[in-house]
Coordinates of N, CA, C and O in Angstrom, one line a residue:
G1 N 76.8 15.0 -28.7 CA 75.9 15.4 -29.7 C 75.9 14.4 -30.9 O 76.8 13.6 -31.0
K2 N 74.9 14.4 -31.7 CA 74.7 13.4 -32.8 C 75.3 13.9 -34.1 O 75.7 13.1 -34.9
T3 N 75.3 15.2 -34.3 CA 75.6 15.8 -35.6 C 77.1 16.0 -35.7 O 77.7 16.6 -34.8
V4 N 77.7 15.5 -36.8 CA 79.1 15.8 -37.0 C 79.3 17.0 -37.9 O 78.7 17.1 -39.0
V5 N 80.1 18.0 -37.4 CA 80.3 19.2 -38.2 C 81.8 19.5 -38.2 O 82.5 19.3 -37.2
M6 N 82.3 19.9 -39.4 CA 83.7 20.3 -39.5 C 83.7 21.8 -40.0 O 83.1 22.1 -41.0
T7 N 84.3 22.7 -39.2 CA 84.4 24.1 -39.5 C 85.8 24.4 -40.0 O 86.7 24.1 -39.3
S8 N 85.9 25.0 -41.2 CA 87.2 25.3 -41.7 C 87.6 26.7 -41.5 O 86.8 27.6 -41.5
Y9 N 88.9 26.8 -41.2 CA 89.6 28.1 -41.1 C 90.8 28.1 -42.0 O 91.9 27.7 -41.7
L10 N 90.5 28.4 -43.3 CA 91.5 28.3 -44.3 C 92.5 29.4 -44.3 O 92.2 30.6 -44.3
A11 N 93.8 29.1 -44.3 CA 94.9 30.1 -44.4 C 95.0 30.5 -45.8 O 94.6 29.8 -46.7
E12 N 95.6 31.7 -46.0 CA 95.8 32.2 -47.4 C 96.8 31.4 -48.1 O 97.7 30.8 -47.5
G13 N 96.7 31.3 -49.4 CA 97.7 30.7 -50.2 C 97.4 29.2 -50.5 O 96.3 28.7 -50.2
K14 N 98.3 28.6 -51.2 CA 98.2 27.2 -51.6 C 99.2 26.3 -50.9 O 100.3 26.8 -50.5
G15 N 98.9 25.0 -50.9 CA 99.9 24.1 -50.4 C 100.2 24.2 -48.9 O 101.3 23.8 -48.4
N16 N 99.2 24.7 -48.1 CA 99.4 24.9 -46.7 C 99.3 23.5 -46.0 O 98.7 22.6 -46.4
A17 N 100.1 23.5 -44.9 CA 99.8 22.4 -43.9 C 98.4 22.6 -43.3 O 97.9 23.7 -43.3
A18 N 97.8 21.5 -42.9 CA 96.5 21.5 -42.4 C 96.4 20.7 -41.1 O 97.2 19.8 -40.9
V19 N 95.6 21.2 -40.2 CA 95.4 20.5 -38.9 C 93.9 20.3 -38.6 O 93.1 21.2 -38.7
I20 N 93.5 19.0 -38.4 CA 92.2 18.8 -37.9 C 92.2 18.9 -36.4 O 93.0 18.2 -35.7
V21 N 91.4 19.8 -35.9 CA 91.4 20.1 -34.4 C 90.2 19.3 -33.8 O 89.1 19.5 -34.2
C22 N 90.5 18.6 -32.7 CA 89.5 17.8 -32.0 C 89.5 18.3 -30.6 O 90.3 18.0 -29.7
P23 N 88.4 19.2 -30.3 CA 88.3 19.7 -28.9 C 88.1 18.6 -27.9 O 87.6 17.5 -28.2
G24 N 88.4 18.9 -26.6 CA 88.1 18.0 -25.5 C 86.7 18.1 -25.0 O 85.9 18.9 -25.5
G25 N 86.4 17.3 -24.0 CA 85.1 17.3 -23.4 C 84.7 15.9 -22.9 O 83.6 15.5 -22.9
S26 N 85.7 15.1 -22.5 CA 85.5 13.8 -21.8 C 84.7 12.8 -22.7 O 84.1 11.9 -22.2
Y27 N 84.8 13.0 -24.0 CA 84.0 12.2 -25.0 C 82.5 12.3 -24.7 O 81.7 11.5 -25.1
L28 N 82.1 13.4 -24.0 CA 80.7 13.6 -23.6 C 80.2 14.9 -24.3 O 79.0 15.0 -24.7
W29 N 81.0 15.9 -24.4 CA 80.6 17.2 -25.0 C 81.9 17.8 -25.7 O 82.9 17.1 -25.8
H30 N 81.9 19.0 -26.1 CA 83.0 19.7 -26.8 C 83.3 21.0 -26.2 O 82.3 21.8 -26.0
D31 N 84.5 21.4 -26.0 CA 84.9 22.8 -25.7 C 85.2 23.4 -27.0 O 86.3 23.5 -27.5
M32 N 84.1 23.9 -27.6 CA 84.2 24.5 -29.0 C 84.8 25.9 -29.0 O 85.1 26.4 -30.1
G33 N 85.0 26.5 -27.8 CA 85.6 27.8 -27.8 C 87.1 27.7 -27.7 O 87.9 27.8 -28.7
G34 N 87.6 27.6 -26.5 CA 89.1 27.6 -26.2 C 89.8 26.5 -26.9 O 91.0 26.6 -27.2
E35 N 89.2 25.3 -27.1 CA 89.9 24.2 -27.8 C 89.4 24.0 -29.2 O 89.7 23.0 -29.8
G36 N 88.6 24.9 -29.7 CA 88.0 24.8 -31.1 C 88.2 26.0 -31.9 O 89.3 26.2 -32.5
K37 N 87.3 26.9 -31.8 CA 87.3 28.2 -32.6 C 88.6 29.0 -32.4 O 89.3 29.4 -33.3
D38 N 89.0 29.1 -31.1 CA 90.2 29.9 -30.8 C 91.5 29.3 -31.4 O 92.3 30.0 -32.0
V39 N 91.5 28.0 -31.4 CA 92.7 27.2 -31.9 C 92.7 27.3 -33.5 O 93.7 27.6 -34.1
G40 N 91.5 27.2 -34.1 CA 91.4 27.3 -35.5 C 91.8 28.6 -36.0 O 92.5 28.7 -37.0
E41 N 91.4 29.7 -35.3 CA 91.7 31.0 -35.7 C 93.2 31.3 -35.6 O 93.9 31.9 -36.4
W42 N 93.8 30.8 -34.5 CA 95.2 30.9 -34.2 C 96.1 30.2 -35.3 O 97.0 30.8 -35.8
L43 N 95.7 29.0 -35.6 CA 96.4 28.3 -36.7 C 96.3 29.0 -38.0 O 97.3 29.2 -38.7
Q44 N 95.1 29.5 -38.3 CA 94.9 30.2 -39.6 C 95.7 31.5 -39.7 O 96.4 31.7 -40.7
R45 N 95.8 32.2 -38.6 CA 96.7 33.4 -38.5 C 98.1 33.1 -38.8 O 98.9 33.9 -39.2
N46 N 98.5 31.9 -38.4 CA 99.9 31.5 -38.5 C 100.2 30.6 -39.8 O 101.2 29.9 -39.9
G47 N 99.3 30.7 -40.8 CA 99.5 30.2 -42.1 C 99.2 28.7 -42.2 O 99.6 28.0 -43.2
I48 N 98.5 28.1 -41.2 CA 98.1 26.7 -41.2 C 96.6 26.6 -41.3 O 95.9 27.3 -40.6
S49 N 96.1 25.9 -42.3 CA 94.6 25.7 -42.4 C 94.1 24.8 -41.4 O 94.7 23.7 -41.2
A50 N 93.1 25.1 -40.7 CA 92.5 24.3 -39.6 C 91.1 23.9 -39.9 O 90.4 24.6 -40.6
F51 N 90.8 22.7 -39.4 CA 89.4 22.2 -39.6 C 89.0 21.7 -38.2 O 89.5 20.7 -37.7
V52 N 88.1 22.4 -37.6 CA 87.7 22.1 -36.2 C 86.5 21.0 -36.3 O 85.5 21.3 -36.9
L53 N 86.8 19.9 -35.7 CA 85.8 18.8 -35.9 C 85.0 18.6 -34.7 O 85.5 18.4 -33.6
R54 N 83.7 18.7 -34.9 CA 82.7 18.4 -33.8 C 82.3 16.9 -34.1 O 81.4 16.6 -34.8
Y55 N 83.1 16.0 -33.5 CA 82.9 14.6 -33.7 C 81.8 14.1 -32.7 O 81.3 14.8 -31.8
R56 N 81.3 12.9 -33.0 CA 80.2 12.3 -32.2 C 80.7 12.0 -30.7 O 81.8 11.5 -30.6
T57 N 79.9 12.4 -29.8 CA 80.2 12.2 -28.4 C 79.0 11.5 -27.7 O 77.9 11.5 -28.3
A58 N 79.2 11.0 -26.5 CA 78.1 10.3 -25.8 C 76.9 11.3 -25.5 O 75.8 10.9 -25.5
G59 N 77.3 12.6 -25.3 CA 76.3 13.6 -25.0 C 76.0 13.8 -23.5 O 76.3 12.9 -22.7
V60 N 75.5 14.9 -23.2 CA 75.3 15.2 -21.8 C 74.3 14.2 -21.1 O 74.4 13.8 -20.0
G61 N 73.4 13.7 -21.9 CA 72.4 12.7 -21.4 C 73.1 11.5 -20.8 O 72.7 10.9 -19.8
A62 N 74.2 11.0 -21.5 CA 75.0 9.9 -21.0 C 75.7 10.2 -19.7 O 76.0 9.3 -18.9
F63 N 76.0 11.5 -19.5 CA 76.7 11.9 -18.2 C 75.7 11.8 -17.1 O 76.0 11.5 -16.0
L64 N 74.4 12.2 -17.4 CA 73.4 12.3 -16.3 C 72.7 11.0 -16.0 O 72.3 10.7 -14.9
T65 N 72.6 10.1 -17.0 CA 71.9 8.9 -16.8 C 72.6 7.7 -17.6 O 73.2 8.0 -18.6
P66 N 72.5 6.5 -17.1 CA 73.1 5.4 -17.8 C 72.3 4.8 -18.8 O 72.2 3.5 -18.9
Y67 N 71.6 5.6 -19.7 CA 70.7 5.0 -20.7 C 71.3 4.1 -21.7 O 70.7 3.3 -22.3
R68 N 72.7 4.2 -21.8 CA 73.3 3.4 -22.8 C 73.5 1.9 -22.4 O 74.0 1.1 -23.1
Y69 N 73.0 1.6 -21.2 CA 72.9 0.2 -20.9 C 71.8 -0.4 -21.8 O 71.9 -1.6 -22.1
V70 N 70.8 0.4 -22.2 CA 69.7 -0.1 -22.9 C 69.9 0.2 -24.4 O 69.7 -0.6 -25.3
F71 N 70.3 1.5 -24.7 CA 70.5 2.0 -26.1 C 72.0 2.1 -26.4 O 72.7 2.4 -25.5
R72 N 72.4 1.8 -27.6 CA 73.8 1.9 -27.9 C 74.3 3.3 -27.7 O 75.4 3.4 -27.1
G73 N 73.7 4.3 -28.2 CA 74.2 5.6 -28.1 C 75.5 5.8 -28.9 O 75.9 4.9 -29.6
N74 N 76.1 7.0 -28.7 CA 77.4 7.2 -29.4 C 78.5 6.7 -28.5 O 78.5 7.0 -27.3
R75 N 79.4 5.9 -29.0 CA 80.5 5.3 -28.3 C 81.6 4.9 -29.3 O 81.4 5.0 -30.5
Y76 N 82.7 4.4 -28.8 CA 83.7 3.8 -29.6 C 83.1 2.8 -30.6 O 82.4 2.0 -30.2
P77 N 83.4 2.9 -31.9 CA 84.4 3.7 -32.6 C 83.9 5.0 -33.3 O 84.4 5.4 -34.3
D78 N 82.7 5.5 -32.9 CA 82.1 6.6 -33.6 C 83.0 7.8 -33.8 O 83.1 8.3 -34.9
A79 N 83.6 8.3 -32.7 CA 84.4 9.5 -32.9 C 85.6 9.2 -33.8 O 86.0 10.0 -34.6
L80 N 86.2 8.0 -33.6 CA 87.3 7.7 -34.4 C 86.9 7.6 -35.9 O 87.7 8.0 -36.8
N81 N 85.8 7.1 -36.2 CA 85.3 7.1 -37.6 C 85.1 8.5 -38.1 O 85.3 8.8 -39.3
D82 N 84.6 9.4 -37.2 CA 84.4 10.8 -37.7 C 85.8 11.4 -38.0 O 85.9 12.2 -39.0
L83 N 86.8 11.2 -37.2 CA 88.1 11.7 -37.5 C 88.7 11.1 -38.8 O 89.2 11.8 -39.6
L84 N 88.4 9.8 -39.0 CA 88.9 9.2 -40.2 C 88.2 9.8 -41.5 O 88.9 10.2 -42.4
R85 N 86.9 10.0 -41.4 CA 86.2 10.7 -42.5 C 86.8 12.1 -42.7 O 86.9 12.6 -43.9
A86 N 87.1 12.8 -41.7 CA 87.6 14.2 -41.8 C 89.0 14.2 -42.4 O 89.2 15.0 -43.4
M87 N 89.8 13.2 -42.0 CA 91.2 13.1 -42.7 C 91.0 12.8 -44.2 O 91.7 13.4 -45.0
Q88 N 90.1 11.9 -44.5 CA 89.9 11.5 -45.9 C 89.4 12.6 -46.7 O 89.8 12.8 -47.8
Y89 N 88.4 13.4 -46.1 CA 87.8 14.5 -46.8 C 88.8 15.6 -47.1 O 88.9 16.0 -48.3
V90 N 89.6 16.0 -46.1 CA 90.6 17.0 -46.3 C 91.6 16.6 -47.4 O 92.0 17.4 -48.3
K91 N 92.1 15.4 -47.3 CA 93.1 14.9 -48.3 C 92.5 14.8 -49.7 O 93.1 15.2 -50.6
A92 N 91.3 14.3 -49.8 CA 90.6 14.2 -51.1 C 90.3 15.5 -51.7 O 90.3 15.7 -53.0
H93 N 90.1 16.6 -50.9 CA 89.7 17.9 -51.4 C 90.9 18.9 -51.2 O 90.7 20.1 -51.2
S94 N 92.1 18.4 -51.1 CA 93.2 19.2 -50.8 C 93.5 20.4 -51.8 O 93.8 21.5 -51.4
A95 N 93.3 20.0 -53.1 CA 93.6 21.1 -54.1 C 92.7 22.3 -53.9 O 93.1 23.4 -53.9
E96 N 91.4 22.0 -53.8 CA 90.4 23.1 -53.7 C 90.5 23.8 -52.3 O 90.2 25.0 -52.2
L97 N 91.0 23.1 -51.3 CA 91.2 23.7 -50.0 C 92.5 24.5 -49.8 O 92.8 25.1 -48.8
G98 N 93.4 24.3 -50.8 CA 94.7 25.0 -50.7 C 95.6 24.3 -49.8 O 96.5 24.9 -49.2
V99 N 95.5 23.0 -49.6 CA 96.2 22.2 -48.6 C 97.1 21.2 -49.3 O 96.8 20.6 -50.3
D100 N 98.3 20.9 -48.6 CA 99.2 19.9 -49.1 C 98.7 18.6 -48.4 O 98.7 18.4 -47.2
A101 N 98.2 17.7 -49.3 CA 97.6 16.4 -48.8 C 98.6 15.6 -48.0 O 98.2 14.8 -47.2
S102 N 99.9 15.8 -48.2 CA 100.9 15.0 -47.4 C 101.2 15.6 -46.0 O 101.9 15.1 -45.3
R103 N 100.6 16.8 -45.8 CA 100.8 17.5 -44.5 C 99.5 17.8 -43.8 O 99.2 19.0 -43.5
V104 N 98.7 16.8 -43.7 CA 97.4 16.9 -42.9 C 97.6 16.3 -41.6 O 97.8 15.1 -41.5
A105 N 97.6 17.1 -40.5 CA 97.9 16.6 -39.2 C 96.6 16.6 -38.4 O 95.5 17.0 -38.8
A106 N 96.8 16.2 -37.1 CA 95.6 16.2 -36.2 C 96.1 16.7 -34.8 O 97.2 16.4 -34.4
M107 N 95.2 17.5 -34.2 CA 95.6 18.1 -32.9 C 94.4 17.9 -32.0 O 93.2 18.2 -32.4
G108 N 94.6 17.5 -30.8 CA 93.5 17.3 -29.9 C 93.8 17.6 -28.4 O 95.0 17.6 -28.0
F109 N 92.8 17.9 -27.7 CA 92.9 18.3 -26.3 C 92.1 17.4 -25.4 O 91.0 17.0 -25.7
S110 N 92.8 16.9 -24.4 CA 92.1 16.0 -23.4 C 91.6 14.8 -24.0 O 92.3 14.0 -24.6
A111 N 90.3 14.5 -24.0 CA 89.7 13.4 -24.8 C 90.0 13.5 -26.2 O 90.3 12.5 -26.9
G112 N 90.0 14.7 -26.8 CA 90.4 14.9 -28.2 C 91.8 14.5 -28.5 O 92.2 14.0 -29.5
G113 N 92.7 14.6 -27.4 CA 94.1 14.1 -27.5 C 94.2 12.6 -27.6 O 95.0 12.1 -28.3
H114 N 93.3 11.9 -26.9 CA 93.2 10.5 -27.0 C 92.7 10.1 -28.5 O 93.2 9.2 -29.1
L115 N 91.8 10.9 -29.0 CA 91.2 10.6 -30.3 C 92.3 10.7 -31.4 O 92.4 9.8 -32.2
V116 N 93.1 11.8 -31.4 CA 94.0 12.0 -32.4 C 95.2 11.0 -32.4 O 95.6 10.5 -33.4
V117 N 95.6 10.6 -31.2 CA 96.6 9.6 -31.1 C 96.1 8.2 -31.6 O 96.8 7.5 -32.2
S118 N 94.8 8.0 -31.2 CA 94.2 6.8 -31.7 C 94.2 6.7 -33.3 O 94.5 5.6 -33.8
G119 N 94.0 7.8 -33.9 CA 94.0 7.9 -35.4 C 95.4 7.6 -35.9 O 95.6 6.9 -36.9
G120 N 96.4 8.1 -35.2 CA 97.8 7.8 -35.6 C 98.2 6.4 -35.4 O 99.1 5.9 -36.2
L121 N 97.6 5.7 -34.5 CA 97.9 4.3 -34.2 C 97.1 3.3 -35.0 O 97.6 2.2 -35.4
F122 N 95.8 3.6 -35.2 CA 94.9 2.6 -35.7 C 94.5 2.8 -37.2 O 94.0 1.9 -37.8
F123 N 94.7 4.0 -37.8 CA 94.3 4.2 -39.2 C 95.3 3.5 -40.1 O 96.5 3.3 -39.8
A124 N 94.8 3.2 -41.3 CA 95.7 2.7 -42.4 C 96.7 3.8 -42.7 O 96.4 5.0 -42.5
E125 N 97.8 3.5 -43.3 CA 98.9 4.4 -43.5 C 98.5 5.7 -44.3 O 98.8 6.8 -43.8
H126 N 97.8 5.5 -45.3 CA 97.4 6.7 -46.2 C 96.4 7.6 -45.5 O 96.1 8.7 -45.9
D127 N 95.7 7.1 -44.4 CA 94.8 7.9 -43.7 C 95.3 8.5 -42.4 O 94.7 9.3 -41.7
R128 N 96.5 8.1 -42.0 CA 97.1 8.6 -40.7 C 97.4 10.1 -40.8 O 97.8 10.6 -41.9
P129 N 97.3 10.8 -39.7 CA 97.8 12.2 -39.7 C 99.3 12.2 -40.0 O 100.1 11.3 -39.6
A130 N 99.8 13.3 -40.6 CA 101.2 13.4 -40.9 C 102.0 13.6 -39.6 O 103.1 13.2 -39.4
F131 N 101.4 14.3 -38.6 CA 101.9 14.5 -37.3 C 100.8 14.8 -36.4 O 99.7 15.0 -36.8
I132 N 101.0 14.7 -35.1 CA 100.0 14.8 -34.1 C 100.4 15.7 -33.0 O 101.6 15.7 -32.5
A133 N 99.5 16.6 -32.6 CA 99.7 17.4 -31.4 C 98.6 17.0 -30.4 O 97.4 17.1 -30.7
S134 N 99.1 16.4 -29.3 CA 98.2 15.9 -28.3 C 98.4 16.7 -27.0 O 99.5 16.6 -26.3
L135 N 97.4 17.5 -26.6 CA 97.6 18.4 -25.5 C 96.8 18.0 -24.3 O 95.6 17.7 -24.4
Y136 N 97.5 17.8 -23.2 CA 97.0 17.3 -21.9 C 96.0 16.1 -22.2 O 94.8 16.2 -21.8
P137 N 96.5 15.1 -22.9 CA 95.5 14.1 -23.4 C 95.1 13.1 -22.3 O 95.8 12.8 -21.4
V138 N 93.9 12.5 -22.6 CA 93.5 11.2 -22.0 C 94.3 10.2 -22.7 O 94.4 10.2 -24.0
V139 N 95.0 9.2 -22.0 CA 95.8 8.2 -22.7 C 95.3 6.8 -22.4 O 95.0 6.0 -23.2
T140 N 95.3 6.5 -21.1 CA 95.0 5.2 -20.6 C 93.5 4.9 -20.4 O 92.8 5.8 -20.0
M141 N 93.1 3.7 -20.5 CA 91.8 3.3 -20.1 C 91.9 2.2 -19.0 O 90.8 1.7 -18.6
S142 N 93.1 1.9 -18.6 CA 93.2 0.8 -17.7 C 94.1 1.1 -16.4 O 94.0 0.3 -15.5
A143 N 94.9 2.1 -16.4 CA 95.8 2.3 -15.3 C 95.1 3.0 -14.2 O 94.0 3.5 -14.3
P144 N 95.7 3.0 -13.0 CA 95.1 3.7 -11.8 C 94.7 5.2 -12.0 O 93.8 5.7 -11.4
C145 N 95.5 5.8 -13.0 CA 95.2 7.3 -13.2 C 94.2 7.5 -14.3 O 94.0 8.6 -14.8
V146 N 93.4 6.5 -14.6 CA 92.4 6.6 -15.7 C 91.4 7.7 -15.4 O 91.1 8.0 -14.2
H147 N 91.0 8.4 -16.4 CA 89.9 9.4 -16.3 C 88.6 8.6 -16.5 O 88.2 8.4 -17.7
K148 N 87.9 8.3 -15.5 CA 86.8 7.4 -15.5 C 85.6 7.9 -16.4 O 84.9 7.2 -17.1
R149 N 85.4 9.2 -16.3 CA 84.3 9.8 -17.1 C 84.5 9.6 -18.6 O 83.6 9.3 -19.3
S150 N 85.8 9.9 -19.0 CA 86.1 9.7 -20.5 C 86.0 8.2 -20.8 O 85.5 7.9 -21.9
R151 N 86.4 7.3 -20.0 CA 86.4 5.9 -20.3 C 84.9 5.4 -20.4 O 84.6 4.7 -21.4
R152 N 84.1 5.9 -19.5 CA 82.7 5.5 -19.6 C 82.0 6.0 -20.8 O 81.3 5.3 -21.5
A153 N 82.3 7.3 -21.2 CA 81.7 7.9 -22.4 C 82.2 7.2 -23.6 O 81.5 6.9 -24.6
L154 N 83.5 6.9 -23.7 CA 84.1 6.3 -24.9 C 83.6 4.8 -25.1 O 83.2 4.5 -26.2
M155 N 83.7 4.0 -24.0 CA 83.4 2.6 -24.2 C 81.9 2.3 -24.1 O 81.4 1.3 -24.7
G156 N 81.1 3.1 -23.4 CA 79.7 2.8 -23.1 C 79.6 1.9 -21.9 O 80.4 1.1 -21.6
E157 N 78.5 2.2 -21.2 CA 78.3 1.5 -19.9 C 78.4 0.0 -20.0 O 78.9 -0.7 -19.1
S158 N 77.8 -0.6 -21.1 CA 77.7 -2.0 -21.2 C 79.1 -2.7 -21.4 O 79.3 -3.9 -21.2
R159 N 80.1 -1.9 -21.8 CA 81.4 -2.4 -22.1 C 82.5 -1.9 -21.2 O 83.7 -2.2 -21.4
V160 N 82.2 -1.1 -20.2 CA 83.2 -0.5 -19.4 C 84.1 -1.5 -18.6 O 85.2 -1.2 -18.2
R161 N 83.5 -2.7 -18.3 CA 84.3 -3.7 -17.7 C 85.0 -4.7 -18.6 O 85.6 -5.7 -18.2
N162 N 84.9 -4.4 -19.9 CA 85.6 -5.2 -20.9 C 87.1 -4.9 -20.9 O 87.5 -3.9 -21.5
H163 N 87.8 -5.8 -20.3 CA 89.3 -5.5 -20.1 C 90.1 -5.6 -21.4 O 91.1 -4.9 -21.5
A164 N 89.6 -6.4 -22.3 CA 90.3 -6.5 -23.6 C 90.1 -5.2 -24.3 O 91.1 -4.7 -24.9
L165 N 88.9 -4.6 -24.3 CA 88.7 -3.3 -25.0 C 89.4 -2.2 -24.2 O 90.0 -1.3 -24.9
R166 N 89.4 -2.3 -22.9 CA 90.2 -1.3 -22.1 C 91.7 -1.3 -22.6 O 92.2 -0.2 -22.8
D167 N 92.3 -2.5 -22.7 CA 93.7 -2.6 -23.1 C 93.8 -2.1 -24.5 O 94.8 -1.4 -24.8
A168 N 92.9 -2.4 -25.4 CA 93.0 -2.0 -26.8 C 93.0 -0.5 -27.0 O 93.6 0.1 -27.9
L169 N 92.2 0.2 -26.1 CA 92.1 1.6 -26.1 C 93.0 2.4 -25.2 O 92.9 3.6 -25.1
S170 N 93.8 1.6 -24.5 CA 94.9 2.3 -23.6 C 96.1 2.5 -24.5 O 96.8 1.6 -24.9
L171 N 96.2 3.7 -25.0 CA 97.2 4.0 -26.1 C 98.6 3.7 -25.7 O 99.4 3.4 -26.6
E172 N 99.0 3.8 -24.4 CA 100.3 3.5 -24.0 C 100.7 2.1 -24.3 O 101.9 1.8 -24.4
K173 N 99.7 1.2 -24.5 CA 100.0 -0.2 -24.8 C 100.0 -0.5 -26.3 O 100.2 -1.6 -26.7
Q174 N 99.7 0.5 -27.1 CA 99.5 0.3 -28.5 C 100.5 1.0 -29.4 O 100.5 0.8 -30.6
V175 N 101.4 1.7 -28.8 CA 102.4 2.5 -29.7 C 103.4 1.6 -30.3 O 104.0 0.7 -29.7
T176 N 103.5 1.7 -31.7 CA 104.5 1.0 -32.5 C 105.2 2.0 -33.4 O 104.9 3.2 -33.3
S177 N 106.1 1.5 -34.2 CA 106.9 2.4 -35.1 C 106.0 3.0 -36.1 O 106.5 3.9 -36.8
V178 N 104.8 2.6 -36.3 CA 103.9 3.2 -37.4 C 103.4 4.6 -36.9 O 102.9 5.4 -37.7
C179 N 103.5 4.9 -35.6 CA 102.9 6.1 -35.1 C 103.6 7.3 -35.7 O 104.8 7.4 -35.7
P180 N 102.9 8.3 -36.2 CA 103.5 9.5 -36.7 C 104.2 10.3 -35.5 O 104.0 10.0 -34.4
P181 N 105.0 11.3 -35.9 CA 105.6 12.1 -34.8 C 104.5 12.8 -34.0 O 103.5 13.2 -34.5
V182 N 104.7 12.8 -32.6 CA 103.8 13.3 -31.7 C 104.4 14.4 -30.9 O 105.5 14.3 -30.3
F183 N 103.7 15.6 -30.8 CA 104.1 16.6 -29.9 C 103.1 16.5 -28.7 O 101.9 16.6 -29.0
L184 N 103.6 16.3 -27.5 CA 102.7 16.1 -26.4 C 103.0 17.2 -25.3 O 104.2 17.3 -24.9
A185 N 102.0 17.9 -24.9 CA 102.1 18.9 -23.8 C 101.2 18.5 -22.7 O 100.1 18.0 -22.9
N186 N 101.6 18.8 -21.5 CA 100.9 18.3 -20.3 C 100.9 19.4 -19.3 O 101.8 20.3 -19.3
C187 N 100.0 19.3 -18.3 CA 99.9 20.2 -17.2 C 99.9 19.4 -15.9 O 98.9 18.7 -15.7
I188 N 100.9 19.6 -15.1 CA 101.0 18.8 -13.9 C 99.8 19.2 -12.9 O 99.3 18.4 -12.2
D189 N 99.3 20.4 -13.1 CA 98.2 20.9 -12.2 C 96.8 20.7 -12.9 O 95.8 21.4 -12.5
D190 N 96.7 19.8 -13.9 CA 95.4 19.6 -14.6 C 94.4 19.2 -13.6 O 94.6 18.1 -12.9
P191 N 93.3 19.9 -13.5 CA 92.3 19.6 -12.5 C 91.3 18.5 -12.9 O 90.5 18.0 -12.1
I192 N 91.4 18.0 -14.2 CA 90.4 17.1 -14.7 C 91.0 15.7 -15.0 O 90.5 14.7 -14.5
V193 N 92.1 15.7 -15.8 CA 92.7 14.5 -16.2 C 94.1 14.4 -15.5 O 94.9 15.3 -15.6
D194 N 94.3 13.3 -14.7 CA 95.5 13.1 -14.0 C 96.7 13.2 -15.0 O 96.7 12.5 -16.0
Y195 N 97.7 14.0 -14.7 CA 98.8 14.3 -15.6 C 99.6 13.0 -15.9 O 100.2 13.0 -16.9
R196 N 99.5 12.0 -15.1 CA 100.2 10.8 -15.3 C 99.7 10.0 -16.6 O 100.4 9.1 -17.1
N197 N 98.6 10.5 -17.1 CA 98.2 10.0 -18.4 C 99.3 10.2 -19.5 O 99.5 9.5 -20.4

């Protein structure tokens, strides 16, 4: 989709921790139910303010046709820029949102898991998430266990053979000491993304 939307689930009280939630969907679409609304409501019930981010994706059209050979379409770094703006927005408006600006985290599922770890690795220090929850994430863009659909959607057809970009977006090759704390959960029986990610 083209429109970026952030839906807030504000917990009661002031000074709450906050989590920006990035649903999965192979960088093509979003699972706005089980990995969006349900997560936002669960965090809210548990005293954590949540912001479910509908970031830019390649869209279903890119799944069905390779039109992005001709048109740029949505691709890296669009989703990452959307997460950056979301982090900046929540921190800048923390007082009115009842959020502790030093405890704004990011949580993502599948491709969204790749997105939130990317933010932890690539953002400037003051924009980085305080901590990251990455659930059954897409991680690599270059190893044999790559999720090709996510890679094609993220990079765009015209760049999918760009090995320097593949390496740059293969997060296992980019981790340094600047990375915030990461909680990573995985499913060995994941039917979509090879758990070796």
